């Protein structure tokens, strides 16, 4: 493939402490991989056309590590409910409609467009329990150039009659869907996706652990999100005092597992997550909306747990990962206060790291412009933010882009080395 050369103000976070800024520079990729950032265009590229974005910001693509595609339909509703009631009132009735493929097509197209418009280049996505609609979602994401792990979800107990599988059907449908989709797409792959422990019987969790191992697939679910959810799990598995041990018992915690939330980890559970190499998807907007709680992100980072950010549509109402970065900082300040200033709050570069490289590592070498990383990039023209860019440092420009989170400024997107 021809080299791709982007010119602009290039910013990324190879480490989470500081922004690495390269004003008036060239970002070059060959064979879809970054070869470097250069102040002068190297001689050997002199005849390659340059995509010149002037003084616009060139940033790594954003990674949404936990999002429910069908819930895009009702984002912004039910924000005054707690998780379990919110699932009954909104999530389950809406998801049931995805049995209808023509309905699914309308909303999955809109969902994928919203992700692209907001600069998300990679995502880990819940579909519904319906395999055909989930396969359609995968087709749409591939067509619109969004890199993704997508799940046909599993729910065979404690679910409404109209949205519930038998254990046998749940596992058989999942197996067939994996076989049908695992090699079908370039950017999109299946992930084993138990909805959460309350809606999955023991035999389904056991079967899913085996499927993940047999097909070497990633796993995606929710962990220790809400006190109501956790009390159901404690009743069902009295031998364990945390969700992590239950998932681990079924072989569902691996270095290619992403678990959303982790608001109430026990110390042992946090160490287990770290030990297994699981990635936590931190979804600050959702945690507030469904009144789930405030996760101890600083403690996770200090222990070396891998953390990325998620929108958790429709627990969160915004698909913007810039907003998730902003709200991660905000929520960490509440945690700082709650911990009597022991858990220091997140810095802006830290939150940017979580939304790019922190999540990106789940997809391979993604989320940074270091040499050898896949070229995932977005171009942000921040002139509309109305302070002359030359009066702000590059770091300040990025800070405003994050907090003001205006998708209209995202003018271009590159995914896995190609303009999308
Ligand atoms: N736990 C189980 N299902 C869901 C869901 O749809 N959203 C959230 N936030 N948590 C869940
Ligand atoms: Fe969720």
mmCIF file of C-alpha atoms in Angstrom, residues 125 134 138 148-152 174 177-185 188-193 215-219 256:
data_model
loop_
_atom_site.group_PDB
_atom_site.id
_atom_site.type_symbol
_atom_site.label_atom_id
_atom_site.label_comp_id
_atom_site.label_asym_id
_atom_site.label_seq_id
_atom_site.Cartn_x
_atom_site.Cartn_y
_atom_site.Cartn_z
ATOM 1 C CA UNK A 125 -19.728 -3.470 21.184
ATOM 2 C CA UNK A 134 -25.600 -8.837 15.238
ATOM 3 C CA UNK A 138 -20.822 -6.294 11.928
ATOM 4 C CA UNK A 148 -14.614 -3.482 16.351
ATOM 5 C CA UNK A 149 -15.138 -6.544 18.475
ATOM 6 C CA UNK A 150 -18.865 -7.228 18.446
ATOM 7 C CA UNK A 151 -20.956 -9.580 20.576
ATOM 8 C CA UNK A 152 -24.126 -11.510 20.063
ATOM 9 C CA UNK A 174 -23.334 -18.363 19.590
ATOM 10 C CA UNK A 177 -22.521 -17.029 14.743
ATOM 11 C CA UNK A 178 -18.811 -17.284 15.665
ATOM 12 C CA UNK A 179 -18.194 -19.759 12.846
ATOM 13 C CA UNK A 180 -20.056 -17.522 10.381
ATOM 14 C CA UNK A 181 -18.283 -14.296 11.301
ATOM 15 C CA UNK A 182 -14.806 -15.006 12.632
ATOM 16 C CA UNK A 183 -13.086 -14.823 9.238
ATOM 17 C CA UNK A 184 -15.638 -12.783 7.322
ATOM 18 C CA UNK A 185 -14.412 -9.257 7.987
ATOM 19 C CA UNK A 188 -14.589 -6.453 12.675
ATOM 20 C CA UNK A 189 -14.375 -9.640 14.755
ATOM 21 C CA UNK A 190 -16.674 -11.502 17.158
ATOM 22 C CA UNK A 191 -16.287 -11.339 20.951
ATOM 23 C CA UNK A 192 -17.850 -13.761 23.443
ATOM 24 C CA UNK A 193 -20.371 -11.573 25.304
ATOM 25 C CA UNK A 215 -11.877 -20.074 19.028
ATOM 26 C CA UNK A 216 -9.310 -17.918 20.842
ATOM 27 C CA UNK A 217 -11.754 -15.026 21.084
ATOM 28 C CA UNK A 218 -11.938 -11.932 23.252
ATOM 29 C CA UNK A 219 -14.503 -11.741 26.052
ATOM 30 C CA UNK A 256 -8.118 -10.518 25.962
#
